[in-house]
Amino acid sequence: MFSTVTLTRSSVRFLAPQHLESKVLSLISSFSPGHSKATLDDFVYFALFLQHCVNKGSYDVTQTVFNEFCKQFDIGNKDIHVVASQRGLDKELASLALKAFFSAYTLDGFYYSKSSALFDCSNDVRLFAVFGGNPETTSHLDKARWMVDVYGPLIGDFVEQMSDFMQAESRDKRLVRAYPKGLCVYRWINNTLAVPDDQYLISSPVSIPLVGLVQLMQFMVLYKTLGISPGELARRFDGKD
């Protein structure tokens, strides 16, 4: 048996098993979106409630809310990024919703994937992947920081491990002169006060590996949200550069 519950300050309604209804209602009463614009869109508001359940609720309640969120916004038939785009959200609200949704990945057993229409018609088109970027800019660190913030459960451990590797390499006696301020990207992402000056960030020894790291982060988000392995994703392309 199910009961219909309503999120306060929104038109969001969803079904909850009756044995979980009291827990869901308790979470609703303690929920505050923490953002003044969140109530402007039910998609964002519901996603933030899901994040509240991840942080404060039991596993079974969170699973119920996750499934209801996906069902209500047709996530499964549509990629969540497409849903956010179709709702006309600005970058701030879209980022809030995506971060809230992917927060569920911190729990075991939560899984979401959506095949790409482009890959589904790969017999009719030839795909070519291009890895690159302009190294002479500080925007790559901003991009890395945004991606870790939004997709942390998908890529956070990888970025931390890669940062440790890059920092260790920067201490190699053959390279250390090029890295007087190190290459601890993960620390720079999480502590803006630790970020070196712009001139250091745009220097080739720093910016080129940072561009590569951001490209790998994007690749990882893509294959994880598609629900395939890195090798499977690579095989979808006829060529790579």
mmCIF file of N, CA and C in Angstrom, residues 70-196:
data_model
loop_
_atom_site.group_PDB
_atom_site.id
_atom_site.type_symbol
_atom_site.label_atom_id
_atom_site.label_comp_id
_atom_site.label_asym_id
_atom_site.label_seq_id
_atom_site.Cartn_x
_atom_site.Cartn_y
_atom_site.Cartn_z
ATOM 1 N N CYS A 70 13.186 9.799 -10.252
ATOM 2 C CA CYS A 70 13.471 9.339 -11.613
ATOM 3 C C CYS A 70 12.181 9.125 -12.401
ATOM 4 N N LYS A 71 11.175 8.555 -11.747
ATOM 5 C CA LYS A 71 9.911 8.296 -12.428
ATOM 6 C C LYS A 71 9.197 9.599 -12.775
ATOM 7 N N GLN A 72 9.203 10.549 -11.848
ATOM 8 C CA GLN A 72 8.459 11.787 -12.069
ATOM 9 C C GLN A 72 9.044 12.630 -13.200
ATOM 10 N N PHE A 73 10.361 12.584 -13.359
ATOM 11 C CA PHE A 73 10.997 13.404 -14.392
ATOM 12 C C PHE A 73 11.520 12.565 -15.561
ATOM 13 N N ASP A 74 11.027 11.328 -15.651
ATOM 14 C CA ASP A 74 11.320 10.447 -16.784
ATOM 15 C C ASP A 74 12.816 10.216 -16.969
ATOM 16 N N ILE A 75 13.537 10.174 -15.854
ATOM 17 C CA ILE A 75 14.970 9.920 -15.922
ATOM 18 C C ILE A 75 15.158 8.409 -16.048
ATOM 19 N N GLY A 76 15.744 8.022 -17.103
ATOM 20 C CA GLY A 76 15.803 6.630 -17.531
ATOM 21 C C GLY A 76 15.538 6.622 -19.016
ATOM 22 N N ASN A 77 14.457 7.299 -19.402
ATOM 23 C CA ASN A 77 14.229 7.546 -20.826
ATOM 24 C C ASN A 77 14.984 8.785 -21.281
ATOM 25 N N LYS A 78 15.238 9.692 -20.341
ATOM 26 C CA LYS A 78 15.990 10.907 -20.650
ATOM 27 C C LYS A 78 17.203 10.993 -19.733
ATOM 28 N N ASP A 79 18.271 11.528 -20.263
ATOM 29 C CA ASP A 79 19.447 11.810 -19.445
ATOM 30 C C ASP A 79 19.128 12.985 -18.523
ATOM 31 N N ILE A 80 19.614 12.937 -17.294
ATOM 32 C CA ILE A 80 19.295 13.992 -16.335
ATOM 33 C C ILE A 80 19.821 15.353 -16.800
ATOM 34 N N HIS A 81 20.911 15.364 -17.540
ATOM 35 C CA HIS A 81 21.427 16.636 -18.063
ATOM 36 C C HIS A 81 20.469 17.219 -19.096
ATOM 37 N N VAL A 82 19.843 16.343 -19.879
ATOM 38 C CA VAL A 82 18.855 16.790 -20.859
ATOM 39 C C VAL A 82 17.640 17.375 -20.151
ATOM 40 N N VAL A 83 17.192 16.710 -19.083
ATOM 41 C CA VAL A 83 16.049 17.213 -18.318
ATOM 42 C C VAL A 83 16.347 18.604 -17.771
ATOM 43 N N ALA A 84 17.520 18.781 -17.185
ATOM 44 C CA ALA A 84 17.897 20.087 -16.636
ATOM 45 C C ALA A 84 17.926 21.144 -17.729
ATOM 46 N N SER A 85 18.438 20.787 -18.890
ATOM 47 C CA SER A 85 18.510 21.731 -20.004
ATOM 48 C C SER A 85 17.118 22.091 -20.513
ATOM 49 N N GLN A 86 16.257 21.104 -20.635
ATOM 50 C CA GLN A 86 14.910 21.349 -21.156
ATOM 51 C C GLN A 86 14.069 22.205 -20.225
ATOM 52 N N ARG A 87 14.410 22.228 -18.958
ATOM 53 C CA ARG A 87 13.662 23.048 -18.012
ATOM 54 C C ARG A 87 14.160 24.493 -18.007
ATOM 55 N N GLY A 88 15.159 24.780 -18.800
ATOM 56 C CA GLY A 88 15.636 26.153 -18.925
ATOM 57 C C GLY A 88 16.316 26.692 -17.679
ATOM 58 N N LEU A 89 16.960 25.805 -16.917
ATOM 59 C CA LEU A 89 17.599 26.231 -15.680
ATOM 60 C C LEU A 89 18.892 26.988 -15.980
ATOM 61 N N ASP A 90 19.182 27.994 -15.155
ATOM 62 C CA ASP A 90 20.482 28.641 -15.290
ATOM 63 C C ASP A 90 21.548 27.697 -14.722
ATOM 64 N N LYS A 91 22.814 28.052 -14.932
ATOM 65 C CA LYS A 91 23.902 27.154 -14.543
ATOM 66 C C LYS A 91 23.886 26.874 -13.049
ATOM 67 N N GLU A 92 23.558 27.872 -12.244
ATOM 68 C CA GLU A 92 23.573 27.689 -10.798
ATOM 69 C C GLU A 92 22.540 26.661 -10.359
ATOM 70 N N LEU A 93 21.303 26.789 -10.860
ATOM 71 C CA LEU A 93 20.251 25.862 -10.458
ATOM 72 C C LEU A 93 20.487 24.467 -11.050
ATOM 73 N N ALA A 94 20.962 24.419 -12.294
ATOM 74 C CA ALA A 94 21.259 23.115 -12.899
ATOM 75 C C ALA A 94 22.342 22.394 -12.106
ATOM 76 N N SER A 95 23.358 23.133 -11.681
ATOM 77 C CA SER A 95 24.434 22.528 -10.894
ATOM 78 C C SER A 95 23.918 22.021 -9.559
ATOM 79 N N LEU A 96 23.039 22.785 -8.928
ATOM 80 C CA LEU A 96 22.442 22.358 -7.659
ATOM 81 C C LEU A 96 21.706 21.035 -7.827
ATOM 82 N N ALA A 97 20.896 20.952 -8.883
ATOM 83 C CA ALA A 97 20.099 19.750 -9.112
ATOM 84 C C ALA A 97 20.983 18.549 -9.428
ATOM 85 N N LEU A 98 21.983 18.737 -10.277
ATOM 86 C CA LEU A 98 22.863 17.633 -10.637
ATOM 87 C C LEU A 98 23.659 17.144 -9.431
ATOM 88 N N LYS A 99 24.193 18.076 -8.664
ATOM 89 C CA LYS A 99 24.951 17.703 -7.468
ATOM 90 C C LYS A 99 24.062 16.932 -6.493
ATOM 91 N N ALA A 100 22.839 17.392 -6.314
ATOM 92 C CA ALA A 100 21.911 16.728 -5.401
ATOM 93 C C ALA A 100 21.594 15.316 -5.892
ATOM 94 N N PHE A 101 21.347 15.181 -7.181
ATOM 95 C CA PHE A 101 21.017 13.869 -7.736
ATOM 96 C C PHE A 101 22.172 12.888 -7.574
ATOM 97 N N PHE A 102 23.371 13.311 -7.945
ATOM 98 C CA PHE A 102 24.512 12.398 -7.904
ATOM 99 C C PHE A 102 25.026 12.165 -6.484
ATOM 100 N N SER A 103 24.513 12.906 -5.508
ATOM 101 C CA SER A 103 24.873 12.634 -4.113
ATOM 102 C C SER A 103 24.418 11.231 -3.710
ATOM 103 N N ALA A 104 23.392 10.714 -4.386
ATOM 104 C CA ALA A 104 22.903 9.370 -4.077
ATOM 105 C C ALA A 104 23.935 8.302 -4.398
ATOM 106 N N TYR A 105 24.916 8.637 -5.219
ATOM 107 C CA TYR A 105 25.954 7.673 -5.572
ATOM 108 C C TYR A 105 26.882 7.359 -4.404
ATOM 109 N N THR A 106 26.768 8.102 -3.326
ATOM 110 C CA THR A 106 27.560 7.787 -2.139
ATOM 111 C C THR A 106 27.028 6.547 -1.435
ATOM 112 N N LEU A 107 25.828 6.103 -1.790
ATOM 113 C CA LEU A 107 25.206 4.942 -1.166
ATOM 114 C C LEU A 107 25.352 3.726 -2.069
ATOM 115 N N ASP A 108 25.564 2.578 -1.467
ATOM 116 C CA ASP A 108 25.703 1.339 -2.234
ATOM 117 C C ASP A 108 24.387 0.987 -2.916
ATOM 118 N N GLY A 109 24.499 0.534 -4.144
ATOM 119 C CA GLY A 109 23.327 0.027 -4.840
ATOM 120 C C GLY A 109 22.562 1.056 -5.636
ATOM 121 N N PHE A 110 22.923 2.333 -5.522
ATOM 122 C CA PHE A 110 22.238 3.353 -6.302
ATOM 123 C C PHE A 110 22.945 3.461 -7.645
ATOM 124 N N TYR A 111 22.156 3.371 -8.693
ATOM 125 C CA TYR A 111 22.747 3.289 -10.018
ATOM 126 C C TYR A 111 21.816 3.949 -11.016
ATOM 127 N N TYR A 112 22.396 4.755 -11.867
ATOM 128 C CA TYR A 112 21.640 5.411 -12.917
ATOM 129 C C TYR A 112 22.486 5.412 -14.172
ATOM 130 N N SER A 113 21.913 5.060 -15.268
ATOM 131 C CA SER A 113 22.629 5.178 -16.531
ATOM 132 C C SER A 113 21.614 5.430 -17.631
ATOM 133 N N LYS A 114 22.055 6.097 -18.663
ATOM 134 C CA LYS A 114 21.194 6.392 -19.805
ATOM 135 C C LYS A 114 22.038 6.285 -21.062
ATOM 136 N N SER A 115 21.601 5.455 -21.980
ATOM 137 C CA SER A 115 22.353 5.312 -23.217
ATOM 138 C C SER A 115 22.271 6.599 -24.034
ATOM 139 N N SER A 116 23.266 6.802 -24.858
ATOM 140 C CA SER A 116 23.318 7.982 -25.711
ATOM 141 C C SER A 116 22.675 7.687 -27.048
ATOM 142 N N ALA A 117 21.794 8.586 -27.498
ATOM 143 C CA ALA A 117 21.164 8.402 -28.808
ATOM 144 C C ALA A 117 22.222 8.386 -29.904
ATOM 145 N N LEU A 118 23.291 9.167 -29.695
ATOM 146 C CA LEU A 118 24.367 9.205 -30.684
ATOM 147 C C LEU A 118 25.064 7.852 -30.775
ATOM 148 N N PHE A 119 25.293 7.224 -29.623
ATOM 149 C CA PHE A 119 25.927 5.905 -29.634
ATOM 150 C C PHE A 119 24.967 4.824 -30.138
ATOM 151 N N ASP A 120 23.678 5.018 -29.876
ATOM 152 C CA ASP A 120 22.693 4.033 -30.325
ATOM 153 C C ASP A 120 22.633 3.945 -31.848
ATOM 154 N N CYS A 121 22.987 5.038 -32.521
ATOM 155 C CA CYS A 121 22.965 5.015 -33.988
ATOM 156 C C CYS A 121 24.381 4.971 -34.549
ATOM 157 N N SER A 122 25.297 4.398 -33.761
ATOM 158 C CA SER A 122 26.706 4.397 -34.147
ATOM 159 C C SER A 122 26.968 3.586 -35.422
ATOM 160 N N ASN A 123 26.024 2.717 -35.824
ATOM 161 C CA ASN A 123 26.201 1.996 -37.084
ATOM 162 C C ASN A 123 26.003 2.910 -38.283
ATOM 163 N N ASP A 124 25.309 4.029 -38.053
ATOM 164 C CA ASP A 124 25.003 4.956 -39.142
ATOM 165 C C ASP A 124 25.911 6.170 -39.154
ATOM 166 N N VAL A 125 26.647 6.393 -38.069
ATOM 167 C CA VAL A 125 27.542 7.548 -37.996
ATOM 168 C C VAL A 125 28.911 7.086 -37.519
ATOM 169 N N ARG A 126 29.912 7.861 -37.847
ATOM 170 C CA ARG A 126 31.272 7.579 -37.381
ATOM 171 C C ARG A 126 31.643 8.652 -36.379
ATOM 172 N N LEU A 127 32.112 8.225 -35.215
ATOM 173 C CA LEU A 127 32.408 9.147 -34.121
ATOM 174 C C LEU A 127 33.912 9.284 -33.940
ATOM 175 N N PHE A 128 34.332 10.502 -33.671
ATOM 176 C CA PHE A 128 35.750 10.789 -33.472
ATOM 177 C C PHE A 128 35.891 11.628 -32.212
ATOM 178 N N ALA A 129 36.703 11.181 -31.278
ATOM 179 C CA ALA A 129 36.882 11.894 -30.018
ATOM 180 C C ALA A 129 38.141 12.750 -30.093
ATOM 181 N N VAL A 130 38.012 13.998 -29.672
ATOM 182 C CA VAL A 130 39.145 14.911 -29.669
ATOM 183 C C VAL A 130 39.412 15.350 -28.239
ATOM 184 N N PHE A 131 40.596 15.088 -27.735
ATOM 185 C CA PHE A 131 41.007 15.527 -26.415
ATOM 186 C C PHE A 131 41.932 16.729 -26.594
ATOM 187 N N GLY A 132 41.625 17.790 -25.898
ATOM 188 C CA GLY A 132 42.467 18.977 -26.039
ATOM 189 C C GLY A 132 41.951 20.116 -25.196
ATOM 190 N N GLY A 133 42.476 21.282 -25.441
ATOM 191 C CA GLY A 133 42.094 22.465 -24.688
ATOM 192 C C GLY A 133 43.215 23.476 -24.709
ATOM 193 N N ASN A 134 42.890 24.704 -24.477
ATOM 194 C CA ASN A 134 43.883 25.770 -24.455
ATOM 195 C C ASN A 134 44.569 25.802 -23.102
ATOM 196 N N PRO A 135 45.860 25.483 -23.026
ATOM 197 C CA PRO A 135 46.523 25.428 -21.726
ATOM 198 C C PRO A 135 46.784 26.799 -21.107
ATOM 199 N N GLU A 136 46.756 27.853 -21.901
ATOM 200 C CA GLU A 136 47.147 29.165 -21.393
ATOM 201 C C GLU A 136 45.961 29.908 -20.780
ATOM 202 N N THR A 137 45.299 29.266 -19.826
ATOM 203 C CA THR A 137 44.175 29.870 -19.125
ATOM 204 C C THR A 137 44.038 29.210 -17.767
ATOM 205 N N THR A 138 43.463 29.938 -16.817
ATOM 206 C CA THR A 138 43.233 29.381 -15.475
ATOM 207 C C THR A 138 41.869 28.715 -15.365
ATOM 208 N N SER A 139 41.085 28.742 -16.447
ATOM 209 C CA SER A 139 39.710 28.240 -16.368
ATOM 210 C C SER A 139 39.647 26.733 -16.143
ATOM 211 N N HIS A 140 40.713 26.017 -16.460
ATOM 212 C CA HIS A 140 40.681 24.564 -16.289
ATOM 213 C C HIS A 140 40.605 24.179 -14.813
ATOM 214 N N LEU A 141 41.228 24.947 -13.955
ATOM 215 C CA LEU A 141 41.116 24.675 -12.518
ATOM 216 C C LEU A 141 39.695 24.947 -12.045
ATOM 217 N N ASP A 142 39.077 25.999 -12.560
ATOM 218 C CA ASP A 142 37.675 26.292 -12.227
ATOM 219 C C ASP A 142 36.779 25.156 -12.696
ATOM 220 N N LYS A 143 37.055 24.648 -13.882
ATOM 221 C CA LYS A 143 36.271 23.533 -14.417
ATOM 222 C C LYS A 143 36.448 22.290 -13.555
ATOM 223 N N ALA A 144 37.670 22.012 -13.156
ATOM 224 C CA ALA A 144 37.926 20.850 -12.298
ATOM 225 C C ALA A 144 37.205 20.996 -10.969
ATOM 226 N N ARG A 145 37.224 22.194 -10.403
ATOM 227 C CA ARG A 145 36.560 22.440 -9.119
ATOM 228 C C ARG A 145 35.056 22.236 -9.252
ATOM 229 N N TRP A 146 34.473 22.735 -10.340
ATOM 230 C CA TRP A 146 33.035 22.567 -10.572
ATOM 231 C C TRP A 146 32.684 21.092 -10.721
ATOM 232 N N MET A 147 33.487 20.346 -11.461
ATOM 233 C CA MET A 147 33.184 18.936 -11.693
ATOM 234 C C MET A 147 33.281 18.125 -10.410
ATOM 235 N N VAL A 148 34.275 18.399 -9.577
ATOM 236 C CA VAL A 148 34.392 17.679 -8.302
ATOM 237 C C VAL A 148 33.215 18.030 -7.396
ATOM 238 N N ASP A 149 32.777 19.273 -7.434
ATOM 239 C CA ASP A 149 31.644 19.689 -6.615
ATOM 240 C C ASP A 149 30.363 18.977 -7.047
ATOM 241 N N VAL A 150 30.122 18.908 -8.352
ATOM 242 C CA VAL A 150 28.871 18.342 -8.867
ATOM 243 C C VAL A 150 28.915 16.818 -8.942
ATOM 244 N N TYR A 151 30.033 16.272 -9.413
ATOM 245 C CA TYR A 151 30.132 14.828 -9.663
ATOM 246 C C TYR A 151 31.062 14.136 -8.669
ATOM 247 N N GLY A 152 31.226 14.706 -7.501
ATOM 248 C CA GLY A 152 32.157 14.178 -6.514
ATOM 249 C C GLY A 152 32.085 12.682 -6.293
ATOM 250 N N PRO A 153 30.897 12.105 -6.081
ATOM 251 C CA PRO A 153 30.829 10.654 -5.855
ATOM 252 C C PRO A 153 31.304 9.819 -7.034
ATOM 253 N N LEU A 154 31.285 10.384 -8.241
ATOM 254 C CA LEU A 154 31.716 9.648 -9.427
ATOM 255 C C LEU A 154 33.220 9.762 -9.656
ATOM 256 N N ILE A 155 33.795 10.922 -9.351
ATOM 257 C CA ILE A 155 35.184 11.168 -9.762
ATOM 258 C C ILE A 155 36.104 11.611 -8.634
ATOM 259 N N GLY A 156 35.571 11.865 -7.439
ATOM 260 C CA GLY A 156 36.379 12.432 -6.363
ATOM 261 C C GLY A 156 37.604 11.608 -6.018
ATOM 262 N N ASP A 157 37.432 10.299 -5.848
ATOM 263 C CA ASP A 157 38.565 9.434 -5.489
ATOM 264 C C ASP A 157 39.620 9.428 -6.598
ATOM 265 N N PHE A 158 39.153 9.389 -7.836
ATOM 266 C CA PHE A 158 40.080 9.393 -8.972
ATOM 267 C C PHE A 158 40.909 10.674 -9.000
ATOM 268 N N VAL A 159 40.246 11.810 -8.810
ATOM 269 C CA VAL A 159 40.950 13.091 -8.852
ATOM 270 C C VAL A 159 41.974 13.172 -7.724
ATOM 271 N N GLU A 160 41.600 12.690 -6.548
ATOM 272 C CA GLU A 160 42.535 12.719 -5.421
ATOM 273 C C GLU A 160 43.755 11.842 -5.711
ATOM 274 N N GLN A 161 43.533 10.651 -6.266
ATOM 275 C CA GLN A 161 44.648 9.756 -6.581
ATOM 276 C C GLN A 161 45.538 10.329 -7.681
ATOM 277 N N MET A 162 44.915 10.911 -8.704
ATOM 278 C CA MET A 162 45.690 11.511 -9.783
ATOM 279 C C MET A 162 46.486 12.709 -9.283
ATOM 280 N N SER A 163 45.894 13.473 -8.378
ATOM 281 C CA SER A 163 46.591 14.620 -7.809
ATOM 282 C C SER A 163 47.817 14.166 -7.025
ATOM 283 N N ASP A 164 47.671 13.100 -6.253
ATOM 284 C CA ASP A 164 48.823 12.548 -5.512
ATOM 285 C C ASP A 164 49.921 12.107 -6.483
ATOM 286 N N PHE A 165 49.508 11.464 -7.577
ATOM 287 C CA PHE A 165 50.479 11.022 -8.576
ATOM 288 C C PHE A 165 51.197 12.211 -9.213
ATOM 289 N N MET A 166 50.427 13.228 -9.596
ATOM 290 C CA MET A 166 51.011 14.405 -10.237
ATOM 291 C C MET A 166 51.943 15.146 -9.276
ATOM 292 N N GLN A 167 51.555 15.221 -8.020
ATOM 293 C CA GLN A 167 52.404 15.887 -7.026
ATOM 294 C C GLN A 167 53.714 15.118 -6.844
ATOM 295 N N ALA A 168 53.626 13.791 -6.807
ATOM 296 C CA ALA A 168 54.837 12.975 -6.663
ATOM 297 C C ALA A 168 55.752 13.148 -7.872
ATOM 298 N N GLU A 169 55.168 13.188 -9.062
ATOM 299 C CA GLU A 169 55.960 13.370 -10.276
ATOM 300 C C GLU A 169 56.642 14.735 -10.289
ATOM 301 N N SER A 170 55.939 15.746 -9.751
ATOM 302 C CA SER A 170 56.516 17.100 -9.755
ATOM 303 C C SER A 170 57.736 17.210 -8.845
ATOM 304 N N ARG A 171 57.913 16.233 -7.957
ATOM 305 C CA ARG A 171 59.069 16.238 -7.046
ATOM 306 C C ARG A 171 60.256 15.462 -7.611
ATOM 307 N N ASP A 172 60.054 14.848 -8.771
ATOM 308 C CA ASP A 172 61.153 14.142 -9.420
ATOM 309 C C ASP A 172 62.302 15.123 -9.651
ATOM 310 N N LYS A 173 63.511 14.691 -9.377
ATOM 311 C CA LYS A 173 64.661 15.597 -9.459
ATOM 312 C C LYS A 173 64.867 16.156 -10.866
ATOM 313 N N ARG A 174 64.339 15.445 -11.864
ATOM 314 C CA ARG A 174 64.457 15.933 -13.244
ATOM 315 C C ARG A 174 63.433 17.009 -13.555
ATOM 316 N N LEU A 175 62.394 17.123 -12.726
ATOM 317 C CA LEU A 175 61.292 18.035 -13.009
ATOM 318 C C LEU A 175 61.096 19.113 -11.946
ATOM 319 N N VAL A 176 61.680 18.947 -10.793
ATOM 320 C CA VAL A 176 61.334 19.766 -9.641
ATOM 321 C C VAL A 176 61.537 21.259 -9.892
ATOM 322 N N ARG A 177 62.481 21.625 -10.756
ATOM 323 C CA ARG A 177 62.715 23.048 -11.025
ATOM 324 C C ARG A 177 61.528 23.696 -11.735
ATOM 325 N N ALA A 178 60.755 22.896 -12.457
ATOM 326 C CA ALA A 178 59.580 23.420 -13.169
ATOM 327 C C ALA A 178 58.370 23.570 -12.260
ATOM 328 N N TYR A 179 58.468 23.015 -11.036
ATOM 329 C CA TYR A 179 57.306 23.017 -10.133
ATOM 330 C C TYR A 179 57.686 23.562 -8.752
ATOM 331 N N PRO A 180 58.090 24.820 -8.668
ATOM 332 C CA PRO A 180 58.463 25.373 -7.362
ATOM 333 C C PRO A 180 57.293 25.428 -6.375
ATOM 334 N N LYS A 181 56.058 25.413 -6.888
ATOM 335 C CA LYS A 181 54.875 25.454 -6.022
ATOM 336 C C LYS A 181 54.077 24.166 -6.098
ATOM 337 N N GLY A 182 54.717 23.115 -6.599
ATOM 338 C CA GLY A 182 54.087 21.802 -6.616
ATOM 339 C C GLY A 182 53.005 21.663 -7.675
ATOM 340 N N LEU A 183 52.291 20.543 -7.583
ATOM 341 C CA LEU A 183 51.209 20.246 -8.522
ATOM 342 C C LEU A 183 50.086 19.503 -7.795
ATOM 343 N N CYS A 184 49.736 20.036 -6.628
ATOM 344 C CA CYS A 184 48.730 19.383 -5.774
ATOM 345 C C CYS A 184 47.334 19.890 -6.147
ATOM 346 N N VAL A 185 46.816 19.398 -7.258
ATOM 347 C CA VAL A 185 45.565 19.905 -7.819
ATOM 348 C C VAL A 185 44.390 19.710 -6.863
ATOM 349 N N TYR A 186 44.342 18.558 -6.205
ATOM 350 C CA TYR A 186 43.212 18.284 -5.305
ATOM 351 C C TYR A 186 43.163 19.298 -4.169
ATOM 352 N N ARG A 187 44.305 19.690 -3.665
ATOM 353 C CA ARG A 187 44.355 20.716 -2.617
ATOM 354 C C ARG A 187 43.899 22.061 -3.164
ATOM 355 N N TRP A 188 44.295 22.386 -4.373
ATOM 356 C CA TRP A 188 43.878 23.645 -4.982
ATOM 357 C C TRP A 188 42.363 23.681 -5.196
ATOM 358 N N ILE A 189 41.809 22.527 -5.554
ATOM 359 C CA ILE A 189 40.361 22.448 -5.782
ATOM 360 C C ILE A 189 39.596 22.713 -4.489
ATOM 361 N N ASN A 190 40.091 22.163 -3.393
ATOM 362 C CA ASN A 190 39.351 22.220 -2.131
ATOM 363 C C ASN A 190 39.721 23.395 -1.240
ATOM 364 N N ASN A 191 40.761 24.112 -1.583
ATOM 365 C CA ASN A 191 41.195 25.243 -0.762
ATOM 366 C C ASN A 191 41.661 26.370 -1.672
ATOM 367 N N THR A 192 40.796 27.323 -1.923
ATOM 368 C CA THR A 192 41.130 28.407 -2.846
ATOM 369 C C THR A 192 42.306 29.239 -2.337
ATOM 370 N N LEU A 193 42.521 29.250 -1.029
ATOM 371 C CA LEU A 193 43.639 30.016 -0.481
ATOM 372 C C LEU A 193 44.982 29.377 -0.825
ATOM 373 N N ALA A 194 44.959 28.095 -1.191
ATOM 374 C CA ALA A 194 46.194 27.381 -1.524
ATOM 375 C C ALA A 194 46.551 27.480 -3.001
ATOM 376 N N VAL A 195 45.667 28.083 -3.804
ATOM 377 C CA VAL A 195 45.884 28.137 -5.250
ATOM 378 C C VAL A 195 47.043 29.083 -5.576
ATOM 379 N N PRO A 196 48.007 28.653 -6.372
ATOM 380 C CA PRO A 196 49.122 29.528 -6.761
ATOM 381 C C PRO A 196 48.641 30.674 -7.651
#
